[in-house]
Amino acid sequence: MEVIRPHQHATQRASAEWFTGDVYIDAISTGPHVKLLVVHFTPGARTAWHKHPFGQTIHVTEGSGLAQSRGGRVEPIRAGDTVHFEPGEEHWHGADSANFMTHLAMQEIADDGSDAIWGDHVSDAEYLQH
Ligand code: MN
């Protein structure tokens, strides 16, 4: 048994390459097979468009945000909501423009070590269409 305390891991700032705005990540588990993250989005911050090789489940623990699957509508998501994305389903998720949003994110890791395939940033026009 190993107890890991919060001070043993520094919160990581998410890469501007894959996120818009300020996003902070606490990694709970990084593998080898499953990744579990706590992702904190500041107001207006969001992922880029991306997909996960084995899909992803997110569970909102605080605040309110937005999520969209390619071709679908922008859906409001709030604390207590769980969203499942299918393998290869292109999507984004983030805070709404007025509030912080924190979600758990759980996804499997492919043999090549990847858990996400990243695309274009979500433009302001795309983000504001809800
Ligand atoms: Mn995702």
PDB file of N, CA and C in Angstrom, residues 2 4 7 16 18 26 32-34 46 49 54 64-65 80 82 84-85 91 95 106-107 111 113 126 130:
ATOM      1  N   GLU A   2       0.440   2.211  -0.757  1.00  0.00           N
ATOM      2  CA  GLU A   2       1.182   3.475  -0.813  1.00  0.00           C
ATOM      3  C   GLU A   2       0.194   4.621  -0.698  1.00  0.00           C
ATOM      4  N   ILE A   4      -0.289   8.505  -1.163  1.00  0.00           N
ATOM      5  CA  ILE A   4       0.361   9.629  -1.842  1.00  0.00           C
ATOM      6  C   ILE A   4      -0.355  10.908  -1.421  1.00  0.00           C
ATOM      7  N   HIS A   7       0.989  17.079  -1.397  1.00  0.00           N
ATOM      8  CA  HIS A   7       2.230  17.844  -1.541  1.00  0.00           C
ATOM      9  C   HIS A   7       3.310  17.083  -2.306  1.00  0.00           C
ATOM     10  N   ALA A  16      -0.351  25.169 -23.493  1.00  0.00           N
ATOM     11  CA  ALA A  16      -1.077  26.086 -24.378  1.00  0.00           C
ATOM     12  C   ALA A  16      -1.220  25.507 -25.785  1.00  0.00           C
ATOM     13  N   TRP A  18      -2.436  22.625 -26.379  1.00  0.00           N
ATOM     14  CA  TRP A  18      -3.618  21.760 -26.412  1.00  0.00           C
ATOM     15  C   TRP A  18      -4.809  22.372 -25.682  1.00  0.00           C
ATOM     16  N   ASP A  26      -4.047  18.074 -11.836  1.00  0.00           N
ATOM     17  CA  ASP A  26      -3.487  17.220 -10.792  1.00  0.00           C
ATOM     18  C   ASP A  26      -3.619  15.783 -11.278  1.00  0.00           C
ATOM     19  N   PRO A  32       0.161   2.344 -15.653  1.00  0.00           N
ATOM     20  CA  PRO A  32       0.459   2.239 -17.078  1.00  0.00           C
ATOM     21  C   PRO A  32      -0.753   2.088 -17.989  1.00  0.00           C
ATOM     22  N   HIS A  33      -1.906   1.710 -17.446  1.00  0.00           N
ATOM     23  CA  HIS A  33      -3.018   1.386 -18.347  1.00  0.00           C
ATOM     24  C   HIS A  33      -4.122   2.422 -18.353  1.00  0.00           C
ATOM     25  N   VAL A  34      -4.317   3.091 -17.218  1.00  0.00           N
ATOM     26  CA  VAL A  34      -5.417   4.044 -17.084  1.00  0.00           C
ATOM     27  C   VAL A  34      -4.874   5.350 -16.522  1.00  0.00           C
ATOM     28  N   ARG A  46     -10.642  26.039 -22.071  1.00  0.00           N
ATOM     29  CA  ARG A  46     -11.165  24.787 -22.638  1.00  0.00           C
ATOM     30  C   ARG A  46     -10.055  24.020 -23.333  1.00  0.00           C
ATOM     31  N   TRP A  49      -9.924  20.778 -29.705  1.00  0.00           N
ATOM     32  CA  TRP A  49     -10.603  19.600 -30.256  1.00  0.00           C
ATOM     33  C   TRP A  49      -9.656  18.401 -30.113  1.00  0.00           C
ATOM     34  N   PHE A  54      -9.395   5.134 -26.655  1.00  0.00           N
ATOM     35  CA  PHE A  54     -10.341   4.205 -26.029  1.00  0.00           C
ATOM     36  C   PHE A  54     -11.516   4.941 -25.405  1.00  0.00           C
ATOM     37  N   SER A  64     -19.341  24.935 -13.382  1.00  0.00           N
ATOM     38  CA  SER A  64     -20.155  24.679 -14.562  1.00  0.00           C
ATOM     39  C   SER A  64     -19.329  24.935 -15.805  1.00  0.00           C
ATOM     40  N   GLY A  65     -19.613  24.124 -16.814  1.00  0.00           N
ATOM     41  CA  GLY A  65     -18.817  24.195 -18.034  1.00  0.00           C
ATOM     42  C   GLY A  65     -19.619  23.820 -19.258  1.00  0.00           C
ATOM     43  N   GLY A  80     -21.683  17.149 -10.697  1.00  0.00           N
ATOM     44  CA  GLY A  80     -22.518  15.956 -10.608  1.00  0.00           C
ATOM     45  C   GLY A  80     -22.744  15.279 -11.939  1.00  0.00           C
ATOM     46  N   THR A  82     -21.852  13.454 -15.455  1.00  0.00           N
ATOM     47  CA  THR A  82     -20.836  12.571 -16.041  1.00  0.00           C
ATOM     48  C   THR A  82     -21.051  12.549 -17.548  1.00  0.00           C
ATOM     49  N   HIS A  84     -19.620  10.677 -21.143  1.00  0.00           N
ATOM     50  CA  HIS A  84     -18.785   9.644 -21.758  1.00  0.00           C
ATOM     51  C   HIS A  84     -18.582   9.976 -23.228  1.00  0.00           C
ATOM     52  N   PHE A  85     -17.350   9.920 -23.671  1.00  0.00           N
ATOM     53  CA  PHE A  85     -16.996  10.105 -25.075  1.00  0.00           C
ATOM     54  C   PHE A  85     -16.530   8.762 -25.629  1.00  0.00           C
ATOM     55  N   HIS A  91     -14.135  15.861 -29.836  1.00  0.00           N
ATOM     56  CA  HIS A  91     -14.885  16.665 -28.874  1.00  0.00           C
ATOM     57  C   HIS A  91     -13.977  17.670 -28.188  1.00  0.00           C
ATOM     58  N   ALA A  95     -14.510  25.048 -19.080  1.00  0.00           N
ATOM     59  CA  ALA A  95     -15.357  25.885 -18.234  1.00  0.00           C
ATOM     60  C   ALA A  95     -16.313  26.691 -19.111  1.00  0.00           C
ATOM     61  N   MET A 106     -10.988  10.291 -16.898  1.00  0.00           N
ATOM     62  CA  MET A 106     -10.456   8.933 -16.869  1.00  0.00           C
ATOM     63  C   MET A 106     -10.414   8.386 -18.284  1.00  0.00           C
ATOM     64  N   GLN A 107      -9.237   7.941 -18.701  1.00  0.00           N
ATOM     65  CA  GLN A 107      -9.112   7.347 -20.016  1.00  0.00           C
ATOM     66  C   GLN A 107      -8.017   6.286 -20.024  1.00  0.00           C
ATOM     67  N   ASP A 111      -1.158   1.445 -26.517  1.00  0.00           N
ATOM     68  CA  ASP A 111       0.161   0.795 -26.477  1.00  0.00           C
ATOM     69  C   ASP A 111       1.287   1.763 -26.809  1.00  0.00           C
ATOM     70  N   GLY A 113       1.449   4.714 -25.808  1.00  0.00           N
ATOM     71  CA  GLY A 113       1.578   5.659 -24.705  1.00  0.00           C
ATOM     72  C   GLY A 113       0.644   6.848 -24.783  1.00  0.00           C
ATOM     73  N   GLU A 126     -16.675  29.123 -32.098  1.00  0.00           N
ATOM     74  CA  GLU A 126     -17.190  27.791 -31.739  1.00  0.00           C
ATOM     75  C   GLU A 126     -17.611  27.766 -30.269  1.00  0.00           C
ATOM     76  N   HIS A 130     -23.130  28.503 -27.903  1.00  0.00           N
ATOM     77  CA  HIS A 130     -24.189  27.920 -27.066  1.00  0.00           C
ATOM     78  C   HIS A 130     -25.209  28.975 -26.662  1.00  0.00           C
TER      79      HIS A 130
END
